């Protein structure tokens, strides 16, 4: 496996933000001397949006979706059963997206992968490294929360944004796209719903194999499924 890339600096141009970060305020005692107040707990984007509903997740999933402590990162290793699409006529478009570390022009099975989640001021920064037979490829995104809910900025540039609706069902997390936007020349341009890609993600934990399972399906109106990846992994929070 190739060396893990250095952490990229957080982009200040991305509009979505993480929940309030841990901070310590000051107050005055009756004598006028300053005293420290308790720090404000940091929330993950999922905690900020789902609130108490997040407790409905399988206990083993909560480490993935709750806040990552400062100085640590989340690390997962596993295998994707399949990645990409067999529809080769889509590959030229996917090749363009691959340049920005979004999706890839492939159709592969049994692909080893590594995922690293790091907390940042604008959300959770994720890098998924796919070990394809032709070489390693990285998928990059930053997911944050704002007044409108979850926002996933895809790729190194963050030019592609997907708004996500989250719900917890039978211990699993389901995310469905609620809108797609392009960030171009300082403008946020909505993609018309009639032609916007639709994304569905499911994360669940299987007590039988003690692994976290993920499935992502991307579809287009009138076309159907155009991309997918699914597999399982083991995840832990470790010192960065």
XYZ file of C-alpha atoms in Angstrom:
240
model
C 0.000 0.000 0.000
C 1.354 3.424 -0.917
C 2.213 5.949 1.827
C -0.714 7.878 3.234
C -0.893 11.469 1.934
C -0.230 14.440 4.179
C -3.278 16.219 5.483
C -4.478 18.985 3.198
C -5.216 22.362 4.808
C -8.887 23.063 5.334
C -10.444 25.260 2.681
C -11.937 28.503 3.932
C -14.014 28.928 0.789
C -16.447 26.129 1.548
C -19.790 27.376 2.776
C -20.844 24.527 5.055
C -19.524 24.571 8.581
C -19.031 22.090 11.336
C -20.950 22.390 14.559
C -19.412 24.694 17.177
C -15.876 23.663 18.048
C -14.646 23.152 21.556
C -13.799 26.469 23.180
C -13.332 27.790 26.672
C -14.795 31.144 27.630
C -13.994 33.361 30.566
C -16.108 34.881 33.302
C -15.512 37.025 36.349
C -15.690 36.006 39.985
C -17.259 38.371 42.561
C -13.735 39.631 43.266
C -13.324 40.583 39.618
C -10.798 37.859 38.868
C -11.333 35.975 35.628
C -12.253 32.302 35.824
C -12.558 29.631 33.171
C -15.952 28.330 32.148
C -16.610 24.788 30.975
C -15.747 24.189 27.296
C -18.556 23.946 24.756
C -18.658 20.346 23.470
C -17.949 19.930 19.761
C -20.617 18.155 17.735
C -20.169 16.221 14.532
C -22.254 17.340 11.530
C -24.479 14.294 12.067
C -25.032 15.121 15.737
C -25.846 18.729 14.830
C -28.493 17.650 12.313
C -29.939 14.488 13.874
C -29.703 15.440 17.540
C -31.135 12.754 19.792
C -32.085 10.571 16.828
C -28.418 9.612 16.533
C -28.776 7.483 19.668
C -30.880 5.124 17.555
C -27.767 4.042 15.669
C -26.150 0.702 16.417
C -23.646 1.415 19.237
C -20.708 0.391 17.032
C -21.704 2.993 14.421
C -21.694 5.909 16.832
C -17.890 6.200 16.804
C -18.104 6.842 13.052
C -20.794 9.526 13.211
C -20.102 11.326 16.497
C -17.395 13.960 16.950
C -13.768 12.908 16.578
C -11.696 14.229 19.519
C -8.968 16.765 18.812
C -5.633 15.154 18.020
C -7.235 11.965 16.729
C -8.625 10.620 13.483
C -10.922 7.824 12.425
C -9.274 4.963 10.536
C -11.039 2.171 8.672
C -9.700 -0.732 6.591
C -11.747 -3.118 4.525
C -12.796 -4.330 1.092
C -15.321 -3.058 -1.411
C -17.206 -5.897 -3.096
C -17.664 -3.733 -6.182
C -16.782 -0.209 -7.291
C -17.821 1.836 -10.314
C -20.118 0.979 -13.204
C -20.119 -1.573 -16.046
C -21.617 1.094 -18.349
C -18.483 2.031 -20.218
C -20.205 4.821 -22.137
C -20.174 6.741 -18.834
C -16.444 6.373 -18.327
C -15.379 9.547 -20.220
C -17.497 11.621 -17.819
C -16.178 9.687 -14.829
C -12.617 10.272 -16.052
C -13.228 14.021 -15.718
C -14.565 13.552 -12.180
C -11.558 11.379 -11.333
C -9.255 14.356 -11.917
C -10.885 16.027 -8.906
C -10.947 12.824 -6.778
C -14.732 12.370 -6.962
C -15.513 9.158 -8.932
C -13.527 6.826 -11.190
C -13.968 5.169 -14.615
C -13.775 1.598 -13.311
C -15.770 -1.556 -12.714
C -13.833 -3.600 -10.180
C -14.551 -6.226 -7.525
C -12.863 -7.065 -4.202
C -11.032 -3.752 -3.923
C -9.042 -3.146 -0.692
C -9.561 0.326 0.720
C -8.567 2.634 3.536
C -10.658 5.519 4.901
C -9.373 8.316 7.122
C -11.741 10.847 8.728
C -10.286 14.016 10.242
C -12.151 16.814 12.046
C -11.769 20.307 10.608
C -13.255 23.776 11.072
C -15.602 23.270 8.111
C -16.630 19.674 8.795
C -15.263 16.142 8.664
C -12.560 15.688 6.004
C -12.577 12.183 4.524
C -10.131 10.451 2.199
C -10.975 6.999 0.861
C -8.066 5.254 -0.818
C -9.008 2.522 -3.305
C -6.310 -0.009 -4.170
C -7.268 -0.811 -7.764
C -5.213 -3.291 -9.812
C -3.986 -0.347 -11.924
C -2.951 1.659 -8.854
C -4.242 3.657 -5.895
C -6.924 6.322 -6.313
C -8.267 8.706 -3.672
C -11.850 9.903 -3.204
C -12.034 13.148 -1.217
C -14.926 14.983 0.441
C -15.821 17.280 3.334
C -19.177 16.908 5.055
C -20.473 19.711 7.236
C -23.705 21.034 8.700
C -25.460 24.377 8.382
C -28.972 25.723 8.856
C -30.133 23.720 5.844
C -28.817 20.369 7.094
C -25.940 18.234 5.845
C -23.783 19.451 2.963
C -21.189 17.222 1.290
C -18.525 19.047 -0.744
C -16.998 16.547 -3.146
C -13.520 16.435 -4.617
C -10.362 18.373 -3.912
C -11.883 21.566 -5.286
C -15.230 21.218 -3.503
C -16.990 22.522 -6.611
C -19.665 19.823 -6.426
C -22.045 19.970 -3.439
C -24.714 17.466 -2.472
C -27.315 18.309 0.166
C -28.242 15.243 2.193
C -31.305 14.261 4.208
C -30.439 11.913 7.087
C -32.535 9.391 8.974
C -31.898 6.478 11.319
C -33.764 3.241 10.565
C -33.313 0.008 12.537
C -29.883 1.050 13.804
C -28.583 2.064 10.357
C -27.970 5.520 8.901
C -29.602 6.413 5.589
C -28.597 9.480 3.581
C -30.526 10.659 0.518
C -29.581 13.545 -1.733
C -31.946 16.506 -1.474
C -30.238 18.777 -3.994
C -27.068 19.128 -6.046
C -25.152 22.378 -6.622
C -22.136 23.514 -8.612
C -19.778 26.152 -7.231
C -18.557 28.119 -10.241
C -16.824 31.519 -10.350
C -18.013 32.381 -6.862
C -21.631 31.397 -7.559
C -23.640 28.459 -6.212
C -25.676 27.089 -9.107
C -28.437 24.511 -8.489
C -28.577 21.533 -10.823
C -32.189 21.102 -12.042
C -33.804 18.220 -10.215
C -34.970 16.582 -13.451
C -31.346 15.920 -14.433
C -29.520 15.946 -11.081
C -27.842 12.751 -9.892
C -29.485 11.086 -6.912
C -27.405 9.552 -4.158
C -28.460 7.015 -1.552
C -26.083 5.845 1.180
C -26.647 3.201 3.835
C -24.278 2.558 6.749
C -25.019 -0.358 9.066
C -23.204 -2.639 11.489
C -23.435 -6.414 11.244
C -23.170 -8.218 14.573
C -22.443 -11.461 12.740
C -19.145 -10.441 11.135
C -18.475 -7.500 13.484
C -17.938 -5.159 10.542
C -19.383 -1.882 9.352
C -21.123 -2.158 5.977
C -21.585 0.692 3.511
C -23.461 0.952 0.244
C -23.578 4.022 -2.021
C -25.741 4.130 -5.149
C -25.736 7.021 -7.631
C -28.552 7.133 -10.174
C -29.794 9.488 -12.884
C -33.405 10.177 -13.885
C -34.432 8.116 -16.940
C -31.086 6.271 -16.849
C -30.993 4.431 -13.541
C -27.922 3.341 -11.623
C -24.739 4.950 -12.948
C -22.255 4.333 -10.116
C -21.958 2.338 -6.919
C -19.656 1.033 -4.282
C -20.373 -1.330 -1.431
C -18.368 -3.302 1.076
C -17.375 -3.642 4.698
C -14.610 -2.524 7.039
C -13.463 -2.211 10.631
C -13.159 1.277 12.087
C -11.486 2.812 15.117
C -10.514 6.212 16.518
C -6.731 6.533 16.794
C -4.097 9.116 17.683
C -3.380 11.234 14.601
